Amino acid sequence: ETGVTQTPRHLVMGMTNKKSLKCEQHLGHNAMYWYKQSAKKPLELMFVYNFKEQTENNSVPSRFSPECPNSSHLFLHLHTLQPEDSALYLCASSQAAGRETQYFGPGTRLLVL
Amino acid sequence: GDSVTQMEGPVTLSEEAFLTINCTYTATGYPSLFWYVQYPGEGLQLLLKATKADDKGSNKGFEATYRKETTSFHLEKGSVQVSDSAVYFCALSAGGTSGSRLTFGEGTQLTVNP
């Protein structure tokens, strides 16, 4: 498999559930990112990892918890979400953090009931 | 801070029409500029990029030229197809103190009718 993959592609969860989103990149990159895409809003950068270390947290609520066990995998753990958290969550990777081109996965469409 | 302003959509064209989607930016230093495309139900795909002034990025018939004097990176295509219907995002990456941040415009929805 090539590029950036994300699972699941679709997720429905209640506000009391705990779930995780997974991202895997097969490009040999060292930086990975989580973005949130809501209807009628610009893409919002959530987290950045560079060489497995978190380098940016864009004031994201603690109900979103990222994990990066290695440079190829990135998780977003979800807990007690709100309906306004329903969105498309996109993962991206790049060679390194900085001005490098970012490559995106297909996204996970999340619906919080 | 850094910002990207895109032409408001939606844009509706007939097949074979000429396309321009305007993009202007504000950034410190010398950013890299990108156009990404998002087809329905999919993530973002890199369409083209330019890393320095006067560079022209091109791909699949689309072109954009990095104009430092007008801080612009307008997307053009001479003859659009129905398959070009998608949302187009202009973005910049300034690096430096902005770190790894990609700043996106709000996106422009393009619909091409046969």
CSV table of C-alpha atoms in Angstrom, one decimal, chain A residues 9 33 35 37 40-43 45 48 55-56 58 88 90 96-107 109, chain B residues 30-32 34 36 38 41-46 49 51-52 89 93-96 98-102 104-106:
chain,number,residue,atom,x,y,z
A,9,ARG,CA,-13.2,6.0,6.8
A,33,TYR,CA,-0.3,16.0,11.2
A,35,TYR,CA,-6.3,18.4,10.7
A,37,GLN,CA,-12.3,20.0,8.3
A,40,LYS,CA,-17.9,26.0,5.7
A,41,LYS,CA,-14.7,26.5,7.8
A,42,PRO,CA,-11.1,26.5,6.7
A,43,LEU,CA,-9.0,23.5,7.5
A,45,LEU,CA,-4.4,22.2,12.1
A,48,VAL,CA,2.0,18.2,14.6
A,55,THR,CA,5.8,20.0,18.2
A,56,GLU,CA,2.5,21.7,17.9
A,58,ASN,CA,-3.2,24.2,18.3
A,88,LEU,CA,-13.8,15.2,8.5
A,90,LEU,CA,-7.5,14.4,7.9
A,96,ALA,CA,10.1,16.9,7.9
A,97,ALA,CA,8.2,19.7,9.6
A,98,GLY,CA,8.8,23.1,7.9
A,99,ARG,CA,8.1,24.1,4.3
A,100,GLU,CA,8.0,20.5,3.0
A,101,THR,CA,5.0,19.4,0.9
A,102,GLN,CA,2.3,17.6,3.0
A,103,TYR,CA,0.5,14.6,1.6
A,104,PHE,CA,-3.0,13.8,2.9
A,105,GLY,CA,-4.9,10.7,3.6
A,106,PRO,CA,-8.6,10.3,2.6
A,107,GLY,CA,-9.9,11.3,6.0
A,109,ARG,CA,-15.8,11.2,8.5
B,30,TYR,CA,9.3,33.6,1.6
B,31,PRO,CA,6.6,31.0,1.8
B,32,SER,CA,6.1,28.0,-0.4
B,34,PHE,CA,0.4,25.1,-3.0
B,36,TYR,CA,-4.6,21.2,-3.3
B,38,GLN,CA,-10.5,17.7,-2.9
B,41,GLY,CA,-15.7,12.1,-0.4
B,42,GLU,CA,-11.9,12.2,-0.5
B,43,GLY,CA,-9.0,13.8,1.2
B,44,LEU,CA,-6.8,16.6,-0.2
B,45,GLN,CA,-4.5,15.9,-3.1
B,46,LEU,CA,-1.5,18.1,-4.0
B,49,LYS,CA,3.3,23.9,-5.9
B,51,THR,CA,8.7,27.4,-3.8
B,52,LYS,CA,10.1,30.7,-4.9
B,89,PHE,CA,-7.6,25.0,-1.8
B,93,SER,CA,3.9,27.2,4.2
B,94,ALA,CA,6.2,29.8,5.7
B,95,GLY,CA,8.4,27.6,7.7
B,96,GLY,CA,10.7,29.5,10.1
B,98,SER,CA,5.6,29.2,11.7
B,99,GLY,CA,7.2,25.8,11.9
B,100,SER,CA,5.3,23.2,10.0
B,101,ARG,CA,2.0,25.2,9.7
B,102,LEU,CA,0.2,25.0,6.4
B,104,PHE,CA,-5.2,27.2,3.9
B,105,GLY,CA,-7.7,29.4,2.2
B,106,GLU,CA,-11.4,28.6,2.6
